[in-house]
Amino acid sequence: MIENLLDPVVLFFLAGLIAGVLKSDLRLPESIYEILSIYLLLAIGLKGGAELHESQLHNVISPAAASIVLGIVIPVIAYFILRRLGKFSRPDSAAIAAHYGSVSAVTFAVVLSFLSQIREPYEQFVTVLLVLLEMPAIAVGIFIARLKTTSGPLRVGTLMHEVFLGKSLYLLAVGLVVGYVLGPHGLLPVKIAFVDLFRGALAFFLLEMGLVASNRLADLKRVGAFLVLFGILMPLISSVLGCVLGVATGLSVGGTTVLATLAASASYIAAPAAMRIAVPQANPTLYITASLGITFPFNLIVGIPLYHQMAIATHSLLG
Amino acid sequence: MIENLLDPVVLFFLAGLIAGVLKSDLRLPESIYEILSIYLLLAIGLKGGAELHESQLHNVISPAAASIVLGIVIPVIAYFILRRLGKFSRPDSAAIAAHYGSVSAVTFAVVLSFLSQIREPYEQFVTVLLVLLEMPAIAVGIFIARLKTTSGPLRVGTLMHEVFLGKSLYLLAVGLVVGYVLGPHGLLPVKIAFVDLFRGALAFFLLEMGLVASNRLADLKRVGAFLVLFGILMPLISSVLGCVLGVATGLSVGGTTVLATLAASASYIAAPAAMRIAVPQANPTLYITASLGITFPFNLIVGIPLYHQMAIATHSLLG
Amino acid sequence: MIENLLDPVVLFFLAGLIAGVLKSDLRLPESIYEILSIYLLLAIGLKGGAELHESQLHNVISPAAASIVLGIVIPVIAYFILRRLGKFSRPDSAAIAAHYGSVSAVTFAVVLSFLSQIREPYEQFVTVLLVLLEMPAIAVGIFIARLKTTSGPLRVGTLMHEVFLGKSLYLLAVGLVVGYVLGPHGLLPVKIAFVDLFRGALAFFLLEMGLVASNRLADLKRVGAFLVLFGILMPLISSVLGCVLGVATGLSVGGTTVLATLAASASYIAAPAAMRIAVPQANPTLYITASLGITFPFNLIVGIPLYHQMAIATHSLLG
Amino acid sequence: MEKRKLVTIVTEENIEQLVINDVKKLGAHGYTSVSASGEGSRGTRKGDWDLNKNVRIEIVCDDSTAHAIVEHLMKTYYQDYAMIVYLADVEVLRPQKF
Amino acid sequence: MEKRKLVTIVTEENIEQLVINDVKKLGAHGYTSVSASGEGSRGTRKGDWDLNKNVRIEIVCDDSTAHAIVEHLMKTYYQDYAMIVYLADVEVLRPQKF
Amino acid sequence: MEKRKLVTIVTEENIEQLVINDVKKLGAHGYTSVSASGEGSRGTRKGDWDLNKNVRIEIVCDDSTAHAIVEHLMKTYYQDYAMIVYLADVEVLRPQKF
Ligand SMILES: Nc1ncnc2c1ncn2[C@@H]1O[C@H](COP(=O)(O)O)[C@@H](O)[C@H]1O
Ligand SMILES: Nc1ncnc2c1ncn2[C@@H]1O[C@H](COP(=O)(O)O)[C@@H](O)[C@H]1O
Ligand SMILES: Nc1ncnc2c1ncn2[C@@H]1O[C@H](COP(=O)(O)O)[C@@H](O)[C@H]1O
Ligand code: NA
Ligand code: NA
Ligand code: NA
């Protein structure tokens, strides 16, 4: 965990978090948040696409299948925990579940940064898993939410846009395609901007995310102890599934760490946007506080190095 | 054309265009559009100034003269096509003509990126031609528009500001002067920011421009078939003039390609700003749709590689 | 002074200043001003922290003490000049004095850029002096202002936040700590973004600062000749103190130049924000025009090279 | 000058497009929108991240359209979304525009 | 509290300075301006590029100034520029300010 | 629909939080704030640097709260800060919200 805390990216997140908690007058203009998240999604996609360009695609198939399974299983588990044990309403449970089945691209970027920091190699196609994991859980969540409730006609058009053409998925896909088409060589002209600059931009973005996350903490009381606990235990459950499926589908320790982290991460861009439209009765304070206020910091600070240890352990057990 | 499409810069433009057409919720904050366009104009000027620092200036004289001729002849031709054949009102015709006589700095940046991509050398003073071409057409357009119409006193002060102190010309000039004064060596401290980062920033900007252009497509019906056709044919006419004058004034194939592209490009910063103040009766939807919605994408995707072929041909004919 | 003017950073400032004076329509979006100032403060801190990581800290003690002395003495001197000679009200005098006792991080960045330009080495802990100088003068100013006046309860909470958790001090501190903890090696992943890119970003920021400063010039008549004079003479007085204390505490010529520049620089982020809350009766036009409209440009263009000469002279005298 | 109603809506930016489409369907000839932040019964919305932004939409229209808009928004969005709506009297020239 | 008029102008950002200069000439003591987007008879203005931005300008002034502003804007800009103007009644303290 | 007052405050962004806290203490149930620029007796505030920004704050509340807010702001901030305040009549549904 120390290596992790010595990653500038994580230290910047802490700095933002503290600034928020201490109520510093530090504010980043809205636009920087949008610009950086767009930049990061593109850069993640480009890097992934360029690596894909050089990897044997047949290896991706079983991990890809595993990801989709995770994307369906995790939200179902999460739903029942929230509904049965947490006694949350159906819409609330379904909406929160969708967030935990989906993924956080920034958490993904941080785990890659962590792995390169500790020189742990990973499969070059992991970005494909990121893209595959974003979608299914959102569909599952919406499906569950609407099973019995009748909240007027589902604005399917709007919704499909939110999901497939939502900026996060679209930008990842654009980056992936462009990166794949051009390959590492073709990307050279933009390498400095999108590769060399990436970790600095990520650090800067995490300063902002620290501020945003700290603002969510104010709502912790409102959401109740159960959800706080859920925000920490659910990622652990998911990461275990991720580790097992990672090893089972032949991923390296690094690749397994990535899959576990993806499983453990909760969406804070695609899922909220889709849920707000598709499941309006769900209280956004609940899913945002859990995803952004609890799980995101937990994964960054404690989760990632932990999942790495878990990946090693699972490998020596099942590998 | 394939080389061209394999330029990340162009692929990003397509990605933006598609996002817009598919109505993705992808939006870039206004400020990023402004910041990037300011950055690009400065960087273009700096690069040009630094190159100028090392080139023999006497070679620039005849191409410079040729540029000014182009800046006067093109809008006149465009005006008569629009007025006589297109039956557009005098103000509309004059305003649109001014856009096609003036230039697009971003198109200029893309042609340079294209030439370096295909390793085609070009004269180091081309940025001077860019600067020289921006102005005259705007003056010509205003002159024609006001020949007979009497739309209240021309706010000359305001107007001169719009043109000479308009951000595009001012930033290009600042960059050019600073770059020339400091030379490549003096610029070293800012090289990474303004040179190495340039193409990445350009790619990012073109993602945004793709979105902007796609929004203009909605107006295609409004402006009518003639203007759409004009937006494709006018650049071809201008590029022929550019090729001939380029070869005639002793430019290399690369330099000729640049001059042809400049001639073919239509302004979307300086000209609209000036026309809106100086020729208020002209309908901005017309000149913006033509310049930004039709000619800009056409030049980026089809035009530039085509003008390169034309430059080669003209050279083997006249050269 | 010529070397100084050949620094791109200074040329960009002039370009902005001229654009403003000529009333160019060049505007940078607010957000870019905020983003860049945040970035610069962080980067300054990081660089300083990384250097600190490698320097013997015992050398810092006496210069640090000297800085605090300067931070207390300068505002007192400034106050009496303004109050007795300038006949300014107590609040106005105290508020302006606080600005001149505090520091401008950007001026600090420019002097470092100047020193590396002319290859003049300086102590690696200078950023500590920057941080130490920001605070005390603000406290002194508030203390003086409130000695007799009774302007309602001092919102101490708000105020302490403004000062200690004000963004400038907070970001410098964050950078300093992160840089110190990670050291040059640990910062490698973000080096391109925060070190290599720094001077380009600084140049861009100074273009904006030139515009901002030029807008202040409009108020020169309003503030009167005395304050204009003060804005030029006060930095000279402070820089002399800085030089003497620098040499006395064993700083090199470079380090002495830095301390002199810090002493001469006037705050335009922390001090105004704090004064507006703590000394509301003071007229902000006065302190802003003096600090941003007069002293800032003076230091950038004339002051820094001058202070360097003074540092050399003082060394040969006392050294 | 003729009298018209000014409808002011403050709501979540993420439903701006939906609201605008509805408003146009109900007969408004135009609107003006400004990004905002604020606080109300659904907590503070400081715009520090995507779903936390407000938008302030203004519509000048005739009396009946104004009331149609208010009723429609009330029943469609009030229950699930952060939203307030209020009406004011304004005078306009070129009334046909509104 | 005394009565004043509130003049609200929504127009193209590129003529903001011209409009403000005119308004000041006509006797307004101040103004407040906010960047906006919107839609009207001249199409959608989403602010996605330079000439496509709106600005919302607000002026508190006395009745006669208000009407002078409206008339002037109508005849100077309405024909060629995207613009709407409307008036409302407001109450102010420190009336001498306005 | 019921009548309420709309209080509009334009002031320096650096005291936004102080003003909002006061307004809430005085009984307002919410507010909407928008960043602005402008000009008045204290000169031009174009928002080109930190202390030069304006904010436009809007509060819908009942009559007595409205007047309490106006009086409080007048005596607390008018003398030292750039600020204007004005009131207007508005109609709301769900009056209990305000
Ligand atoms: N009393 C009020 N005055 C002005 N704006 C309000 C008021 N109440 C709510 N708002 C605005 O309307 C948004 C949604 O309100 P609510 O649904 O009550 O959370 C808030 O975020 C504020 O921007
Ligand atoms: N009915 C309306 N209500 C509110 N704002 C409007 C209305 N009509 C037009 N606007 C605003 O005024 C601008 C110019 O209007 P127009 O000249 O009709 O295109 C539009 O872009 C809108 O921002
Ligand atoms: N007559 C007015 N109409 C509209 N806004 C005004 C007016 N006077 C002042 N303002 C706004 O209120 C702010 C502070 O006003 P002042 O205290 O007079 O400088 C100005 O910066 C403007 O944004
Ligand atoms: Na997940
Ligand atoms: Na042209
Ligand atoms: Na100082």
mmCIF file of C-alpha atoms in Angstrom, chain A residues 41-241:
data_model
loop_
_atom_site.group_PDB
_atom_site.id
_atom_site.type_symbol
_atom_site.label_atom_id
_atom_site.label_comp_id
_atom_site.label_asym_id
_atom_site.label_seq_id
_atom_site.Cartn_x
_atom_site.Cartn_y
_atom_site.Cartn_z
ATOM 1 C CA LEU A 41 -11.156 8.854 -21.621
ATOM 2 C CA LEU A 42 -9.651 9.539 -25.045
ATOM 3 C CA ALA A 43 -6.116 8.902 -23.829
ATOM 4 C CA ILE A 44 -7.111 5.657 -22.098
ATOM 5 C CA GLY A 45 -8.775 4.517 -25.311
ATOM 6 C CA LEU A 46 -5.833 5.514 -27.519
ATOM 7 C CA LYS A 47 -3.293 3.766 -25.311
ATOM 8 C CA GLY A 48 -5.504 0.669 -25.195
ATOM 9 C CA GLY A 49 -6.065 0.708 -28.940
ATOM 10 C CA ALA A 50 -2.380 1.056 -29.708
ATOM 11 C CA GLU A 51 -1.559 -1.859 -27.408
ATOM 12 C CA LEU A 52 -4.382 -3.909 -28.914
ATOM 13 C CA HIS A 53 -2.750 -3.264 -32.285
ATOM 14 C CA GLU A 54 0.140 -5.421 -31.138
ATOM 15 C CA SER A 55 -1.537 -8.165 -29.137
ATOM 16 C CA GLN A 56 -2.907 -11.525 -30.245
ATOM 17 C CA LEU A 57 -6.641 -11.010 -30.113
ATOM 18 C CA HIS A 58 -7.598 -14.652 -29.546
ATOM 19 C CA ASN A 59 -6.347 -14.366 -25.951
ATOM 20 C CA VAL A 60 -8.921 -11.651 -25.305
ATOM 21 C CA ILE A 61 -11.951 -13.847 -25.916
ATOM 22 C CA SER A 62 -12.326 -15.708 -22.613
ATOM 23 C CA PRO A 63 -11.420 -12.711 -20.412
ATOM 24 C CA ALA A 64 -13.900 -10.687 -22.466
ATOM 25 C CA ALA A 65 -16.604 -13.263 -21.837
ATOM 26 C CA ALA A 66 -15.675 -13.237 -18.155
ATOM 27 C CA SER A 67 -16.064 -9.457 -18.063
ATOM 28 C CA ILE A 68 -19.550 -9.599 -19.500
ATOM 29 C CA VAL A 69 -20.467 -12.257 -16.929
ATOM 30 C CA LEU A 70 -19.154 -9.982 -14.187
ATOM 31 C CA GLY A 71 -21.123 -7.100 -15.661
ATOM 32 C CA ILE A 72 -24.311 -9.117 -15.240
ATOM 33 C CA VAL A 73 -23.628 -11.038 -12.025
ATOM 34 C CA ILE A 74 -22.279 -8.174 -9.903
ATOM 35 C CA PRO A 75 -25.324 -5.897 -10.262
ATOM 36 C CA VAL A 76 -27.641 -8.818 -9.474
ATOM 37 C CA ILE A 77 -25.730 -9.644 -6.281
ATOM 38 C CA ALA A 78 -25.555 -5.960 -5.368
ATOM 39 C CA TYR A 79 -29.290 -5.600 -5.977
ATOM 40 C CA PHE A 80 -30.242 -8.385 -3.601
ATOM 41 C CA ILE A 81 -27.882 -7.175 -0.884
ATOM 42 C CA LEU A 82 -29.371 -3.678 -1.104
ATOM 43 C CA ARG A 83 -32.987 -4.781 -1.421
ATOM 44 C CA ARG A 84 -33.054 -7.643 1.089
ATOM 45 C CA LEU A 85 -30.466 -6.623 3.676
ATOM 46 C CA GLY A 86 -30.448 -2.869 3.077
ATOM 47 C CA LYS A 87 -34.225 -2.594 2.693
ATOM 48 C CA PHE A 88 -33.753 -0.007 -0.060
ATOM 49 C CA SER A 89 -36.616 0.608 -2.491
ATOM 50 C CA ARG A 90 -36.508 -1.323 -5.747
ATOM 51 C CA PRO A 91 -35.497 1.705 -7.844
ATOM 52 C CA ASP A 92 -32.820 2.762 -5.378
ATOM 53 C CA SER A 93 -31.424 -0.762 -5.137
ATOM 54 C CA ALA A 94 -31.412 -1.247 -8.891
ATOM 55 C CA ALA A 95 -29.787 2.113 -9.581
ATOM 56 C CA ILE A 96 -27.034 1.610 -7.005
ATOM 57 C CA ALA A 97 -26.466 -1.941 -8.251
ATOM 58 C CA ALA A 98 -25.968 -0.650 -11.811
ATOM 59 C CA HIS A 99 -23.190 1.628 -10.594
ATOM 60 C CA TYR A 100 -21.287 -1.231 -8.973
ATOM 61 C CA GLY A 101 -21.650 -3.485 -11.992
ATOM 62 C CA SER A 102 -20.334 -0.764 -14.257
ATOM 63 C CA VAL A 103 -16.802 0.637 -14.037
ATOM 64 C CA SER A 104 -14.747 3.755 -13.330
ATOM 65 C CA ALA A 105 -12.268 4.565 -16.106
ATOM 66 C CA VAL A 106 -10.197 6.697 -13.746
ATOM 67 C CA THR A 107 -9.826 3.857 -11.257
ATOM 68 C CA PHE A 108 -8.733 1.761 -14.232
ATOM 69 C CA ALA A 109 -6.119 4.378 -15.132
ATOM 70 C CA VAL A 110 -4.851 4.427 -11.554
ATOM 71 C CA VAL A 111 -4.443 0.643 -11.368
ATOM 72 C CA LEU A 112 -2.428 0.699 -14.611
ATOM 73 C CA SER A 113 -0.332 3.521 -13.183
ATOM 74 C CA PHE A 114 0.127 1.430 -10.025
ATOM 75 C CA LEU A 115 1.160 -1.677 -11.969
ATOM 76 C CA SER A 116 3.700 0.183 -14.063
ATOM 77 C CA GLN A 117 4.964 1.812 -10.856
ATOM 78 C CA ILE A 118 5.682 -1.623 -9.333
ATOM 79 C CA ARG A 119 6.722 -3.078 -12.720
ATOM 80 C CA GLU A 120 3.963 -5.690 -12.801
ATOM 81 C CA PRO A 121 3.198 -6.590 -16.454
ATOM 82 C CA TYR A 122 -0.397 -7.020 -17.671
ATOM 83 C CA GLU A 123 -2.154 -8.095 -20.876
ATOM 84 C CA GLN A 124 -2.270 -5.440 -23.559
ATOM 85 C CA PHE A 125 -5.974 -5.883 -24.227
ATOM 86 C CA VAL A 126 -7.230 -4.871 -20.753
ATOM 87 C CA THR A 127 -8.819 -1.691 -22.117
ATOM 88 C CA VAL A 128 -11.211 -3.896 -24.073
ATOM 89 C CA LEU A 129 -12.387 -5.344 -20.753
ATOM 90 C CA LEU A 130 -12.947 -1.812 -19.453
ATOM 91 C CA VAL A 131 -15.170 -1.023 -22.435
ATOM 92 C CA LEU A 132 -17.065 -4.320 -22.171
ATOM 93 C CA LEU A 133 -17.760 -3.851 -18.473
ATOM 94 C CA GLU A 134 -19.235 -0.378 -18.730
ATOM 95 C CA MET A 135 -22.482 -1.284 -20.464
ATOM 96 C CA PRO A 136 -24.168 -4.528 -19.319
ATOM 97 C CA ALA A 137 -24.649 -3.597 -15.665
ATOM 98 C CA ILE A 138 -26.455 -0.414 -16.677
ATOM 99 C CA ALA A 139 -28.879 -2.427 -18.797
ATOM 100 C CA VAL A 140 -29.367 -4.919 -15.962
ATOM 101 C CA GLY A 141 -30.028 -2.142 -13.470
ATOM 102 C CA ILE A 142 -32.616 -0.507 -15.695
ATOM 103 C CA PHE A 143 -34.247 -3.856 -16.388
ATOM 104 C CA ILE A 144 -34.597 -4.694 -12.698
ATOM 105 C CA ALA A 145 -35.803 -1.201 -11.820
ATOM 106 C CA ARG A 146 -38.563 -1.340 -14.397
ATOM 107 C CA LEU A 147 -39.639 -4.946 -13.794
ATOM 108 C CA LYS A 148 -42.600 -3.997 -11.640
ATOM 109 C CA THR A 149 -42.504 -0.205 -11.304
ATOM 110 C CA THR A 150 -44.341 1.751 -13.975
ATOM 111 C CA SER A 151 -42.825 5.187 -14.207
ATOM 112 C CA GLY A 152 -44.317 6.321 -17.463
ATOM 113 C CA PRO A 153 -42.948 5.281 -20.847
ATOM 114 C CA LEU A 154 -39.226 4.538 -20.769
ATOM 115 C CA ARG A 155 -37.614 7.197 -22.957
ATOM 116 C CA VAL A 156 -35.738 4.443 -24.791
ATOM 117 C CA GLY A 157 -34.274 6.760 -27.403
ATOM 118 C CA THR A 158 -32.915 9.204 -24.865
ATOM 119 C CA LEU A 159 -31.698 6.280 -22.820
ATOM 120 C CA MET A 160 -29.852 4.468 -25.583
ATOM 121 C CA HIS A 161 -28.140 7.747 -26.335
ATOM 122 C CA GLU A 162 -27.228 8.180 -22.687
ATOM 123 C CA VAL A 163 -25.636 4.774 -22.696
ATOM 124 C CA PHE A 164 -24.138 3.989 -26.103
ATOM 125 C CA LEU A 165 -23.526 7.581 -27.139
ATOM 126 C CA GLY A 166 -22.862 8.762 -23.610
ATOM 127 C CA LYS A 167 -19.554 10.574 -23.640
ATOM 128 C CA SER A 168 -17.634 8.039 -21.590
ATOM 129 C CA LEU A 169 -18.338 5.007 -23.769
ATOM 130 C CA TYR A 170 -18.121 7.030 -26.985
ATOM 131 C CA LEU A 171 -14.744 8.576 -26.139
ATOM 132 C CA LEU A 172 -13.265 5.269 -24.983
ATOM 133 C CA ALA A 173 -14.473 3.669 -28.220
ATOM 134 C CA VAL A 174 -13.143 6.505 -30.385
ATOM 135 C CA GLY A 175 -9.766 6.276 -28.693
ATOM 136 C CA LEU A 176 -9.713 2.508 -28.971
ATOM 137 C CA VAL A 177 -10.525 2.550 -32.683
ATOM 138 C CA VAL A 178 -8.156 5.387 -33.578
ATOM 139 C CA GLY A 179 -5.403 3.815 -31.507
ATOM 140 C CA TYR A 180 -5.996 0.422 -33.075
ATOM 141 C CA VAL A 181 -6.091 1.780 -36.641
ATOM 142 C CA LEU A 182 -2.956 3.893 -36.253
ATOM 143 C CA GLY A 183 -0.979 1.682 -33.918
ATOM 144 C CA PRO A 184 1.903 2.939 -31.761
ATOM 145 C CA HIS A 185 3.746 4.276 -34.795
ATOM 146 C CA GLY A 186 0.812 6.191 -36.228
ATOM 147 C CA LEU A 187 0.160 7.756 -32.834
ATOM 148 C CA LEU A 188 3.659 9.202 -32.557
ATOM 149 C CA PRO A 189 2.552 12.718 -33.570
ATOM 150 C CA VAL A 190 0.157 12.847 -30.622
ATOM 151 C CA LYS A 191 2.195 10.683 -28.242
ATOM 152 C CA ILE A 192 3.437 13.551 -26.077
ATOM 153 C CA ALA A 193 -0.047 14.974 -25.655
ATOM 154 C CA PHE A 194 -1.900 11.725 -25.032
ATOM 155 C CA VAL A 195 0.704 9.363 -23.574
ATOM 156 C CA ASP A 196 3.599 11.268 -21.979
ATOM 157 C CA LEU A 197 1.312 13.887 -20.496
ATOM 158 C CA PHE A 198 -1.254 11.358 -19.285
ATOM 159 C CA ARG A 199 -0.135 10.771 -15.725
ATOM 160 C CA GLY A 200 0.321 14.446 -15.022
ATOM 161 C CA ALA A 201 -3.182 15.148 -16.277
ATOM 162 C CA LEU A 202 -4.481 12.205 -14.246
ATOM 163 C CA ALA A 203 -2.835 13.607 -11.121
ATOM 164 C CA PHE A 204 -4.384 17.006 -11.769
ATOM 165 C CA PHE A 205 -7.783 15.427 -12.368
ATOM 166 C CA LEU A 206 -7.532 13.467 -9.136
ATOM 167 C CA LEU A 207 -6.890 16.669 -7.225
ATOM 168 C CA GLU A 208 -10.275 17.773 -8.531
ATOM 169 C CA MET A 209 -11.837 14.363 -7.856
ATOM 170 C CA GLY A 210 -10.597 14.609 -4.283
ATOM 171 C CA LEU A 211 -12.501 17.875 -3.918
ATOM 172 C CA VAL A 212 -15.617 16.386 -5.515
ATOM 173 C CA ALA A 213 -15.443 13.271 -3.350
ATOM 174 C CA SER A 214 -15.002 15.365 -0.198
ATOM 175 C CA ASN A 215 -18.178 17.293 -1.032
ATOM 176 C CA ARG A 216 -20.019 13.982 -1.145
ATOM 177 C CA LEU A 217 -18.892 13.118 2.369
ATOM 178 C CA ALA A 218 -21.332 15.713 3.699
ATOM 179 C CA ASP A 219 -24.117 13.319 2.652
ATOM 180 C CA LEU A 220 -22.705 10.293 4.486
ATOM 181 C CA LYS A 221 -25.101 10.721 7.414
ATOM 182 C CA ARG A 222 -28.028 11.146 5.031
ATOM 183 C CA VAL A 223 -27.352 7.833 3.266
ATOM 184 C CA GLY A 224 -26.981 5.792 6.435
ATOM 185 C CA ALA A 225 -24.462 3.320 7.833
ATOM 186 C CA PHE A 226 -25.608 0.399 5.699
ATOM 187 C CA LEU A 227 -24.746 2.094 2.430
ATOM 188 C CA VAL A 228 -21.382 3.239 3.780
ATOM 189 C CA LEU A 229 -20.599 -0.340 4.687
ATOM 190 C CA PHE A 230 -21.889 -1.526 1.322
ATOM 191 C CA GLY A 231 -19.577 0.929 -0.411
ATOM 192 C CA ILE A 232 -16.603 -0.833 1.152
ATOM 193 C CA LEU A 233 -17.742 -4.479 1.219
ATOM 194 C CA MET A 234 -19.265 -4.638 -2.264
ATOM 195 C CA PRO A 235 -15.963 -3.848 -4.009
ATOM 196 C CA LEU A 236 -14.305 -6.569 -1.934
ATOM 197 C CA ILE A 237 -16.914 -9.120 -3.044
ATOM 198 C CA SER A 238 -16.633 -8.014 -6.658
ATOM 199 C CA SER A 239 -12.837 -8.089 -6.579
ATOM 200 C CA VAL A 240 -12.897 -11.672 -5.377
ATOM 201 C CA LEU A 241 -15.063 -12.623 -8.342
#
